[in-house]
PDB file of C-alpha atoms in Angstrom:
ATOM      1  CA  MET A   1     175.436  20.693 279.914  1.00 89.00           C
ATOM      2  CA  LEU A   2     174.883  17.187 278.561  1.00 94.00           C
ATOM      3  CA  CYS A   3     174.897  16.835 274.794  1.00 94.00           C
ATOM      4  CA  SER A   4     174.419  14.107 272.141  1.00 95.00           C
ATOM      5  CA  ILE A   5     174.645  14.594 268.338  1.00 95.00           C
ATOM      6  CA  ILE A   6     173.966  12.542 265.087  1.00 95.00           C
ATOM      7  CA  LEU A   7     175.148  14.122 261.840  1.00 92.00           C
ATOM      8  CA  ASN A   8     174.131  12.539 258.563  1.00 90.00           C
ATOM      9  CA  SER A   9     172.848   9.367 260.451  1.00 84.00           C
ATOM     10  CA  GLN A  10     176.290   9.013 262.291  1.00 86.00           C
ATOM     11  CA  PRO A  11     176.755   9.638 265.910  1.00 85.00           C
ATOM     12  CA  PHE A  12     179.605  11.738 266.993  1.00 78.00           C
ATOM     13  CA  PRO A  13     181.376   9.251 269.404  1.00 73.00           C
ATOM     14  CA  ALA A  14     182.982  12.015 271.487  1.00 66.00           C
ATOM     15  CA  ALA A  15     179.688  13.953 271.980  1.00 70.00           C
ATOM     16  CA  GLN A  16     177.364  11.043 273.168  1.00 73.00           C
ATOM     17  CA  SER A  17     176.079  11.454 276.746  1.00 87.00           C
ATOM     18  CA  HIS A  18     174.747   8.203 277.835  1.00 90.00           C
ATOM     19  CA  GLU A  19     173.657   9.722 281.327  1.00 94.00           C
ATOM     20  CA  VAL A  20     170.043   8.732 281.978  1.00 96.00           C
ATOM     21  CA  VAL A  21     167.887  11.876 282.320  1.00 97.00           C
ATOM     22  CA  PRO A  22     164.167  12.743 282.459  1.00 97.00           C
ATOM     23  CA  TRP A  23     162.715  13.209 278.959  1.00 98.00           C
ATOM     24  CA  TRP A  24     159.931  15.574 280.371  1.00 98.00           C
ATOM     25  CA  SER A  25     157.821  16.718 277.338  1.00 98.00           C
ATOM     26  CA  PHE A  26     159.976  15.067 275.007  1.00 98.00           C
ATOM     27  CA  THR A  27     157.730  12.168 276.123  1.00 98.00           C
ATOM     28  CA  LYS A  28     155.185  13.742 273.676  1.00 98.00           C
ATOM     29  CA  PRO A  29     156.944  13.150 270.424  1.00 98.00           C
ATOM     30  CA  VAL A  30     157.168   9.513 271.559  1.00 98.00           C
ATOM     31  CA  LEU A  31     153.519   9.224 272.182  1.00 98.00           C
ATOM     32  CA  ALA A  32     152.637  10.902 268.954  1.00 98.00           C
ATOM     33  CA  GLY A  33     154.902   8.472 267.110  1.00 98.00           C
ATOM     34  CA  ALA A  34     153.158   5.490 268.654  1.00 98.00           C
ATOM     35  CA  ALA A  35     149.601   6.949 267.975  1.00 98.00           C
ATOM     36  CA  LEU A  36     150.754   7.603 264.269  1.00 98.00           C
ATOM     37  CA  THR A  37     151.690   3.845 263.878  1.00 98.00           C
ATOM     38  CA  LEU A  38     147.989   3.184 264.682  1.00 98.00           C
ATOM     39  CA  VAL A  39     147.134   5.510 261.948  1.00 98.00           C
ATOM     40  CA  ARG A  40     149.812   3.837 259.549  1.00 98.00           C
ATOM     41  CA  ASP A  41     148.118   0.549 260.471  1.00 98.00           C
ATOM     42  CA  GLY A  42     144.409   1.453 259.730  1.00 98.00           C
ATOM     43  CA  LEU A  43     143.527   0.989 263.391  1.00 98.00           C
ATOM     44  CA  ILE A  44     142.456   4.626 263.888  1.00 97.00           C
ATOM     45  CA  GLN A  45     141.930   7.638 261.673  1.00 97.00           C
ATOM     46  CA  LEU A  46     143.722  10.937 262.111  1.00 98.00           C
ATOM     47  CA  ASP A  47     140.689  13.264 261.553  1.00 98.00           C
ATOM     48  CA  GLU A  48     137.813  11.057 262.894  1.00 97.00           C
ATOM     49  CA  THR A  49     136.153  12.158 266.180  1.00 98.00           C
ATOM     50  CA  ILE A  50     137.465   9.786 268.842  1.00 97.00           C
ATOM     51  CA  PRO A  51     134.488   7.823 270.424  1.00 94.00           C
ATOM     52  CA  ASP A  52     133.069   9.553 273.511  1.00 94.00           C
ATOM     53  CA  THR A  53     134.803  12.731 272.723  1.00 97.00           C
ATOM     54  CA  GLN A  54     134.340  15.890 270.621  1.00 97.00           C
ATOM     55  CA  PHE A  55     137.894  15.988 269.221  1.00 98.00           C
ATOM     56  CA  SER A  56     140.040  14.039 266.826  1.00 98.00           C
ATOM     57  CA  LEU A  57     143.675  12.554 267.191  1.00 98.00           C
ATOM     58  CA  ARG A  58     144.975  15.246 265.131  1.00 98.00           C
ATOM     59  CA  GLN A  59     143.508  17.896 267.354  1.00 98.00           C
ATOM     60  CA  LEU A  60     144.973  16.105 270.458  1.00 98.00           C
ATOM     61  CA  LEU A  61     148.493  15.798 269.045  1.00 98.00           C
ATOM     62  CA  LYS A  62     148.286  19.512 267.759  1.00 98.00           C
ATOM     63  CA  HIS A  63     146.956  20.866 270.917  1.00 98.00           C
ATOM     64  CA  GLN A  64     143.944  22.127 269.330  1.00 98.00           C
ATOM     65  CA  ALA A  65     141.373  19.795 271.197  1.00 98.00           C
ATOM     66  CA  GLY A  66     140.016  22.590 273.360  1.00 98.00           C
ATOM     67  CA  LEU A  67     141.402  21.186 276.570  1.00 98.00           C
ATOM     68  CA  ALA A  68     142.860  23.072 279.671  1.00 97.00           C
ATOM     69  CA  ASP A  69     146.156  22.049 281.199  1.00 97.00           C
ATOM     70  CA  TYR A  70     146.670  21.110 284.858  1.00 97.00           C
ATOM     71  CA  SER A  71     149.613  23.395 284.948  1.00 95.00           C
ATOM     72  CA  GLU A  72     147.303  26.213 285.236  1.00 95.00           C
ATOM     73  CA  LEU A  73     146.229  24.942 288.786  1.00 97.00           C
ATOM     74  CA  THR A  74     148.130  26.882 291.537  1.00 97.00           C
ATOM     75  CA  ALA A  75     147.298  23.858 293.840  1.00 97.00           C
ATOM     76  CA  TYR A  76     149.063  21.593 291.428  1.00 97.00           C
ATOM     77  CA  HIS A  77     152.367  23.454 291.658  1.00 96.00           C
ATOM     78  CA  ALA A  78     151.878  23.953 295.517  1.00 96.00           C
ATOM     79  CA  ALA A  79     151.297  20.209 295.929  1.00 96.00           C
ATOM     80  CA  VAL A  80     154.350  19.211 293.730  1.00 95.00           C
ATOM     81  CA  ALA A  81     156.621  21.716 295.781  1.00 92.00           C
ATOM     82  CA  ASP A  82     155.221  20.257 299.025  1.00 93.00           C
ATOM     83  CA  SER A  83     156.265  16.756 297.980  1.00 91.00           C
ATOM     84  CA  GLN A  84     152.627  15.635 298.450  1.00 94.00           C
ATOM     85  CA  LEU A  85     151.446  12.217 296.743  1.00 96.00           C
ATOM     86  CA  PRO A  86     150.193  12.850 293.279  1.00 97.00           C
ATOM     87  CA  TRP A  87     146.451  13.352 292.827  1.00 98.00           C
ATOM     88  CA  SER A  88     144.808  10.467 290.893  1.00 98.00           C
ATOM     89  CA  ALA A  89     143.994  11.212 287.214  1.00 98.00           C
ATOM     90  CA  ASP A  90     140.169  11.503 288.046  1.00 98.00           C
ATOM     91  CA  GLU A  91     141.048  14.030 291.094  1.00 98.00           C
ATOM     92  CA  MET A  92     143.286  16.044 288.792  1.00 98.00           C
ATOM     93  CA  MET A  93     140.414  16.231 286.216  1.00 98.00           C
ATOM     94  CA  ARG A  94     137.874  17.221 288.807  1.00 98.00           C
ATOM     95  CA  ARG A  95     140.018  19.978 290.192  1.00 98.00           C
ATOM     96  CA  LEU A  96     140.724  21.250 286.716  1.00 98.00           C
ATOM     97  CA  ASP A  97     137.158  20.797 285.536  1.00 97.00           C
ATOM     98  CA  GLY A  98     138.972  19.174 282.789  1.00 96.00           C
ATOM     99  CA  SER A  99     135.918  17.716 280.826  1.00 93.00           C
ATOM    100  CA  ARG A 100     134.861  21.185 280.024  1.00 96.00           C
ATOM    101  CA  LEU A 101     136.357  22.382 276.717  1.00 98.00           C
ATOM    102  CA  ARG A 102     137.717  25.731 276.611  1.00 97.00           C
ATOM    103  CA  TYR A 103     137.004  26.301 272.834  1.00 97.00           C
ATOM    104  CA  THR A 104     135.557  24.290 270.067  1.00 98.00           C
ATOM    105  CA  PRO A 105     138.069  21.770 268.845  1.00 98.00           C
ATOM    106  CA  GLY A 106     140.082  23.055 266.066  1.00 97.00           C
ATOM    107  CA  ALA A 107     139.147  26.588 266.487  1.00 97.00           C
ATOM    108  CA  GLY A 108     142.102  27.492 268.676  1.00 97.00           C
ATOM    109  CA  TRP A 109     145.515  26.413 270.231  1.00 97.00           C
ATOM    110  CA  ARG A 110     146.305  25.660 273.920  1.00 96.00           C
ATOM    111  CA  TYR A 111     149.042  23.630 275.124  1.00 97.00           C
ATOM    112  CA  SER A 112     147.766  20.635 277.121  1.00 98.00           C
ATOM    113  CA  ASN A 113     149.267  17.918 278.962  1.00 98.00           C
ATOM    114  CA  VAL A 114     145.868  16.606 279.499  1.00 98.00           C
ATOM    115  CA  GLY A 115     145.400  16.000 275.860  1.00 98.00           C
ATOM    116  CA  TYR A 116     148.583  13.839 275.817  1.00 98.00           C
ATOM    117  CA  MET A 117     147.197  11.853 278.787  1.00 98.00           C
ATOM    118  CA  PHE A 118     144.230  11.007 276.474  1.00 98.00           C
ATOM    119  CA  VAL A 119     146.695  10.032 273.609  1.00 98.00           C
ATOM    120  CA  ALA A 120     148.331   7.625 276.017  1.00 98.00           C
ATOM    121  CA  GLN A 121     144.896   6.225 277.143  1.00 98.00           C
ATOM    122  CA  LEU A 122     143.928   5.937 273.556  1.00 98.00           C
ATOM    123  CA  ILE A 123     147.000   3.972 272.581  1.00 98.00           C
ATOM    124  CA  GLU A 124     146.390   1.422 275.489  1.00 98.00           C
ATOM    125  CA  ARG A 125     142.737   1.166 274.429  1.00 98.00           C
ATOM    126  CA  VAL A 126     143.421   0.458 270.751  1.00 98.00           C
ATOM    127  CA  THR A 127     146.429  -1.798 271.304  1.00 98.00           C
ATOM    128  CA  GLY A 128     145.115  -3.714 274.307  1.00 98.00           C
ATOM    129  CA  LEU A 129     148.743  -3.110 275.923  1.00 98.00           C
ATOM    130  CA  CYS A 130     149.818  -0.988 278.667  1.00 98.00           C
ATOM    131  CA  ILE A 131     151.438   2.069 277.626  1.00 98.00           C
ATOM    132  CA  ASP A 132     154.906   0.745 278.511  1.00 96.00           C
ATOM    133  CA  ASP A 133     154.503  -2.226 276.063  1.00 98.00           C
ATOM    134  CA  ALA A 134     152.742  -0.348 273.344  1.00 98.00           C
ATOM    135  CA  LEU A 135     155.742   2.237 273.344  1.00 98.00           C
ATOM    136  CA  THR A 136     158.374  -0.641 273.168  1.00 98.00           C
ATOM    137  CA  GLN A 137     156.429  -2.468 270.539  1.00 98.00           C
ATOM    138  CA  ARG A 138     155.646   0.319 268.329  1.00 98.00           C
ATOM    139  CA  VAL A 139     158.458   2.783 268.704  1.00 98.00           C
ATOM    140  CA  PHE A 140     161.374   1.781 270.683  1.00 98.00           C
ATOM    141  CA  THR A 141     162.310  -1.756 269.250  1.00 98.00           C
ATOM    142  CA  PRO A 142     161.652  -0.543 265.575  1.00 98.00           C
ATOM    143  CA  LEU A 143     163.962   2.327 265.977  1.00 98.00           C
ATOM    144  CA  GLY A 144     166.667   0.577 268.023  1.00 96.00           C
ATOM    145  CA  VAL A 145     166.038   2.566 271.027  1.00 97.00           C
ATOM    146  CA  SER A 146     166.938   0.916 274.385  1.00 93.00           C
ATOM    147  CA  HIS A 147     167.252   1.423 278.062  1.00 94.00           C
ATOM    148  CA  VAL A 148     164.229   3.803 278.089  1.00 97.00           C
ATOM    149  CA  ARG A 149     161.398   3.355 280.462  1.00 97.00           C
ATOM    150  CA  LEU A 150     158.427   5.038 282.195  1.00 97.00           C
ATOM    151  CA  ALA A 151     158.998   6.431 285.529  1.00 97.00           C
ATOM    152  CA  LYS A 152     155.839   5.646 287.589  1.00 95.00           C
ATOM    153  CA  LYS A 153     157.039   6.203 291.246  1.00 94.00           C
ATOM    154  CA  GLN A 154     159.885   7.913 293.049  1.00 94.00           C
ATOM    155  CA  ALA A 155     162.067   4.752 292.995  1.00 94.00           C
ATOM    156  CA  ASP A 156     162.005   4.692 289.433  1.00 95.00           C
ATOM    157  CA  LEU A 157     164.129   7.795 289.421  1.00 95.00           C
ATOM    158  CA  ALA A 158     166.995   6.188 291.232  1.00 92.00           C
ATOM    159  CA  GLY A 159     170.175   6.761 289.216  1.00 93.00           C
ATOM    160  CA  VAL A 160     168.532   9.524 287.043  1.00 96.00           C
ATOM    161  CA  TYR A 161     170.569  12.692 286.498  1.00 95.00           C
ATOM    162  CA  PRO A 162     170.444  15.007 288.442  1.00 94.00           C
ATOM    163  CA  PRO A 163     170.464  13.225 291.775  1.00 92.00           C
ATOM    164  CA  THR A 164     168.329  15.694 293.551  1.00 89.00           C
ATOM    165  CA  LEU A 165     165.533  14.587 291.305  1.00 91.00           C
ATOM    166  CA  ALA A 166     165.115  11.400 293.448  1.00 87.00           C
ATOM    167  CA  SER A 167     162.704  13.457 295.652  1.00 89.00           C
ATOM    168  CA  TYR A 168     160.276  13.970 292.783  1.00 95.00           C
ATOM    169  CA  ASP A 169     157.228  11.758 292.122  1.00 97.00           C
ATOM    170  CA  PRO A 170     156.629  11.243 288.506  1.00 97.00           C
ATOM    171  CA  GLY A 171     153.009  10.372 289.117  1.00 97.00           C
ATOM    172  CA  TRP A 172     152.636  14.180 288.706  1.00 98.00           C
ATOM    173  CA  VAL A 173     153.000  13.818 284.970  1.00 98.00           C
ATOM    174  CA  TYR A 174     149.857  12.552 283.904  1.00 98.00           C
ATOM    175  CA  HIS A 175     150.897  11.444 280.339  1.00 98.00           C
ATOM    176  CA  GLY A 176     153.814   9.620 281.673  1.00 98.00           C
ATOM    177  CA  LEU A 177     157.483  10.492 282.174  1.00 98.00           C
ATOM    178  CA  LEU A 178     160.027   8.690 280.133  1.00 98.00           C
ATOM    179  CA  VAL A 179     163.619   8.444 281.545  1.00 98.00           C
ATOM    180  CA  GLY A 180     166.549   7.098 279.366  1.00 97.00           C
ATOM    181  CA  PRO A 181     169.884   7.851 278.107  1.00 97.00           C
ATOM    182  CA  LEU A 182     170.294  11.278 276.426  1.00 96.00           C
ATOM    183  CA  SER A 183     171.877   9.834 273.537  1.00 95.00           C
ATOM    184  CA  GLN A 184     168.799   7.452 272.954  1.00 96.00           C
ATOM    185  CA  ALA A 185     166.487  10.737 272.797  1.00 97.00           C
ATOM    186  CA  THR A 186     168.865  11.778 270.032  1.00 97.00           C
ATOM    187  CA  LEU A 187     168.408   8.384 268.321  1.00 96.00           C
ATOM    188  CA  LEU A 188     164.730   8.506 268.649  1.00 98.00           C
ATOM    189  CA  LEU A 189     163.999  11.759 266.989  1.00 98.00           C
ATOM    190  CA  ASP A 190     166.435  11.092 264.337  1.00 97.00           C
ATOM    191  CA  GLY A 191     164.779   7.710 263.553  1.00 97.00           C
ATOM    192  CA  LEU A 192     161.276   9.091 263.945  1.00 97.00           C
ATOM    193  CA  LEU A 193     161.972  11.907 261.271  1.00 97.00           C
ATOM    194  CA  THR A 194     164.484   9.928 258.817  1.00 95.00           C
ATOM    195  CA  LYS A 195     163.907   6.213 259.030  1.00 94.00           C
ATOM    196  CA  ASP A 196     160.915   4.207 257.859  1.00 94.00           C
ATOM    197  CA  LEU A 197     158.850   3.895 261.051  1.00 97.00           C
ATOM    198  CA  LEU A 198     156.191   5.931 259.454  1.00 98.00           C
ATOM    199  CA  PRO A 199     155.353   6.384 255.925  1.00 97.00           C
ATOM    200  CA  ASP A 200     156.670   9.737 254.257  1.00 97.00           C
ATOM    201  CA  SER A 201     152.910  11.049 254.373  1.00 97.00           C
ATOM    202  CA  LEU A 202     152.630  10.734 258.045  1.00 98.00           C
ATOM    203  CA  VAL A 203     156.136  12.144 258.670  1.00 98.00           C
ATOM    204  CA  GLN A 204     154.955  15.083 256.627  1.00 97.00           C
ATOM    205  CA  GLU A 205     151.732  15.490 258.489  1.00 97.00           C
ATOM    206  CA  MET A 206     153.889  15.550 261.790  1.00 98.00           C
ATOM    207  CA  GLN A 207     155.763  18.527 260.389  1.00 97.00           C
ATOM    208  CA  ASP A 208     152.667  20.286 259.087  1.00 96.00           C
ATOM    209  CA  SER A 209     152.663  23.220 261.803  1.00 96.00           C
ATOM    210  CA  ILE A 210     150.552  25.947 262.670  1.00 97.00           C
ATOM    211  CA  VAL A 211     152.291  29.284 263.466  1.00 96.00           C
ATOM    212  CA  LEU A 212     151.975  30.505 267.190  1.00 95.00           C
ATOM    213  CA  GLY A 213     152.819  34.036 266.828  1.00 91.00           C
ATOM    214  CA  GLY A 214     156.184  35.950 266.504  1.00 92.00           C
ATOM    215  CA  PRO A 215     159.600  35.803 268.428  1.00 93.00           C
ATOM    216  CA  LEU A 216     159.516  34.467 272.081  1.00 92.00           C
ATOM    217  CA  SER A 217     161.443  36.614 274.508  1.00 92.00           C
ATOM    218  CA  GLY A 218     164.645  34.835 275.740  1.00 93.00           C
ATOM    219  CA  ARG A 219     164.281  31.925 273.297  1.00 96.00           C
ATOM    220  CA  PRO A 220     165.787  31.505 269.852  1.00 96.00           C
ATOM    221  CA  TRP A 221     162.373  31.346 268.024  1.00 97.00           C
ATOM    222  CA  ALA A 222     161.596  33.999 265.463  1.00 96.00           C
ATOM    223  CA  ILE A 223     158.471  31.972 264.108  1.00 97.00           C
ATOM    224  CA  PRO A 224     157.364  29.404 266.587  1.00 97.00           C
ATOM    225  CA  GLY A 225     155.018  26.592 265.364  1.00 97.00           C
ATOM    226  CA  TYR A 226     153.512  23.254 266.535  1.00 98.00           C
ATOM    227  CA  GLY A 227     152.939  20.141 264.390  1.00 98.00           C
ATOM    228  CA  LEU A 228     151.734  16.741 265.640  1.00 98.00           C
ATOM    229  CA  GLY A 229     153.722  15.978 268.737  1.00 98.00           C
ATOM    230  CA  LEU A 230     156.488  18.373 267.622  1.00 98.00           C
ATOM    231  CA  MET A 231     157.719  21.891 268.376  1.00 98.00           C
ATOM    232  CA  ILE A 232     158.545  23.473 264.904  1.00 98.00           C
ATOM    233  CA  GLY A 233     159.844  26.662 263.787  1.00 96.00           C
ATOM    234  CA  LYS A 234     162.366  29.009 262.429  1.00 96.00           C
ATOM    235  CA  THR A 235     165.169  30.576 264.573  1.00 96.00           C
ATOM    236  CA  HIS A 236     166.659  33.937 264.470  1.00 94.00           C
ATOM    237  CA  SER A 237     169.572  32.143 262.638  1.00 95.00           C
ATOM    238  CA  GLY A 238     167.312  31.162 259.880  1.00 95.00           C
ATOM    239  CA  HIS A 239     167.500  27.455 260.688  1.00 96.00           C
ATOM    240  CA  ARG A 240     164.439  25.475 260.959  1.00 97.00           C
ATOM    241  CA  LEU A 241     164.147  23.171 264.059  1.00 98.00           C
ATOM    242  CA  VAL A 242     161.924  20.132 264.606  1.00 98.00           C
ATOM    243  CA  GLY A 243     161.765  18.601 267.958  1.00 98.00           C
ATOM    244  CA  HIS A 244     160.624  19.162 271.444  1.00 98.00           C
ATOM    245  CA  THR A 245     161.547  21.029 274.716  1.00 98.00           C
ATOM    246  CA  GLY A 246     160.769  19.517 277.982  1.00 98.00           C
ATOM    247  CA  VAL A 247     161.214  21.155 281.413  1.00 96.00           C
ATOM    248  CA  GLY A 248     160.721  20.039 284.875  1.00 94.00           C
ATOM    249  CA  PRO A 249     162.227  20.236 288.328  1.00 90.00           C
ATOM    250  CA  GLU A 250     165.836  20.414 288.245  1.00 85.00           C
ATOM    251  CA  GLY A 251     166.375  20.568 284.350  1.00 94.00           C
ATOM    252  CA  VAL A 252     165.610  21.141 280.885  1.00 97.00           C
ATOM    253  CA  ILE A 253     165.944  18.810 277.753  1.00 98.00           C
ATOM    254  CA  ALA A 254     165.949  20.153 274.302  1.00 98.00           C
ATOM    255  CA  VAL A 255     165.880  17.510 271.356  1.00 98.00           C
ATOM    256  CA  TYR A 256     165.909  18.889 267.735  1.00 98.00           C
ATOM    257  CA  HIS A 257     166.442  17.931 264.118  1.00 98.00           C
ATOM    258  CA  CYS A 258     167.971  20.433 261.500  1.00 97.00           C
ATOM    259  CA  SER A 259     168.595  20.221 257.870  1.00 93.00           C
ATOM    260  CA  ASN A 260     170.910  22.489 256.017  1.00 91.00           C
ATOM    261  CA  GLY A 261     171.599  21.661 252.256  1.00 87.00           C
ATOM    262  CA  SER A 262     173.069  18.061 252.095  1.00 88.00           C
ATOM    263  CA  ASN A 263     173.759  18.136 255.963  1.00 92.00           C
ATOM    264  CA  GLN A 264     171.140  16.835 258.609  1.00 95.00           C
ATOM    265  CA  ALA A 265     171.661  16.710 262.215  1.00 96.00           C
ATOM    266  CA  THR A 266     169.773  15.748 265.459  1.00 97.00           C
ATOM    267  CA  CYS A 267     171.085  16.999 268.879  1.00 97.00           C
ATOM    268  CA  SER A 268     169.897  16.567 272.357  1.00 97.00           C
ATOM    269  CA  VAL A 269     170.971  18.790 275.292  1.00 97.00           C
ATOM    270  CA  PHE A 270     170.094  18.500 278.814  1.00 97.00           C
ATOM    271  CA  ALA A 271     170.838  21.539 281.185  1.00 93.00           C
ATOM    272  CA  LYS A 272     170.191  21.964 284.837  1.00 90.00           C
ATOM    273  CA  GLY A 273     167.746  24.650 285.849  1.00 89.00           C
ATOM    274  CA  GLY A 274     164.461  25.620 284.354  1.00 88.00           C
ATOM    275  CA  ASP A 275     165.383  28.022 281.704  1.00 93.00           C
ATOM    276  CA  GLU A 276     163.834  26.657 278.173  1.00 95.00           C
ATOM    277  CA  GLY A 277     165.496  29.329 276.261  1.00 95.00           C
ATOM    278  CA  ARG A 278     168.947  28.377 277.516  1.00 94.00           C
ATOM    279  CA  GLY A 279     168.493  24.734 276.488  1.00 95.00           C
ATOM    280  CA  GLU A 280     167.141  25.597 273.084  1.00 97.00           C
ATOM    281  CA  THR A 281     169.984  28.122 272.435  1.00 96.00           C
ATOM    282  CA  GLN A 282     172.594  25.531 273.469  1.00 96.00           C
ATOM    283  CA  VAL A 283     170.946  22.803 271.120  1.00 96.00           C
ATOM    284  CA  LEU A 284     170.909  25.404 268.247  1.00 97.00           C
ATOM    285  CA  ASP A 285     174.584  26.274 268.733  1.00 95.00           C
ATOM    286  CA  GLN A 286     175.494  22.578 268.555  1.00 95.00           C
ATOM    287  CA  LEU A 287     173.288  22.077 265.330  1.00 96.00           C
ATOM    288  CA  ILE A 288     174.744  25.156 263.625  1.00 95.00           C
ATOM    289  CA  ALA A 289     178.167  23.820 264.375  1.00 93.00           C
ATOM    290  CA  ALA A 290     177.198  20.597 262.803  1.00 93.00           C
ATOM    291  CA  VAL A 291     175.295  21.668 259.626  1.00 94.00           C
ATOM    292  CA  GLY A 292     176.622  25.101 259.184  1.00 93.00           C
ATOM    293  CA  PRO A 293     175.078  28.654 258.791  1.00 93.00           C
ATOM    294  CA  CYS A 294     172.160  29.194 256.811  1.00 86.00           C
ATOM    295  CA  ALA A 295     173.174  30.632 253.193  1.00 69.00           C
TER     296      ALA A 295
END
């Protein structure tokens, strides 16, 4: 297990892993943060229907746009396992019948990587920048996050932990796959929630979550939920976690923030294997050790 912790805005020097790892779906909070800077600057509106679509930015960020997800395609998983070249985004959408909404936007919830592909495209369209430059300008530089990049081809995974990931093609992640030091994932989430990148009103909007049912088997969530690009919920220990889990070939990343009285901490864990619950439990254990048990 790799681990990185910030307690009350101060990194634990002995607990900072600078190993470069894939961020998997922790890329989503980064895209959400960038999109919300556009809202902050009045360039787009959170609840207006996006041109040429039937849904709003809020609905995209909250997985309530009515979109399906390519992870539902058996052929997708088979192609990845067979080390085939990634399909183009158009081909993926054709196979998925991705333009057909599965429910009326706002009337349901369905996790959708496709929705975040649309978020990335919206950021590019509004800023006039490629997504790499937009994320650097709007999120990484303001938060002091460095050495993070979008992996676009196999060669971009050279030197990324674990080494066996080098055979994976990041083109299969259609919203983009960030890779960077684990310590920078911790810094990014801590800054997104506690610094002044976004006004308080938008930070509160990010954490306005919908409840997604009851306890999840094998995972620490007692009351799971989802906000704007953030997994949010209460754990069996009584702690409220805000962040995101990401899983892909060769590993799980879990990056979460927790407040308890006067203490607040942010922790990132990267664990080999594909067990999301294991990564989330490990990060929860680290956070409880940092902020203490709930009263």
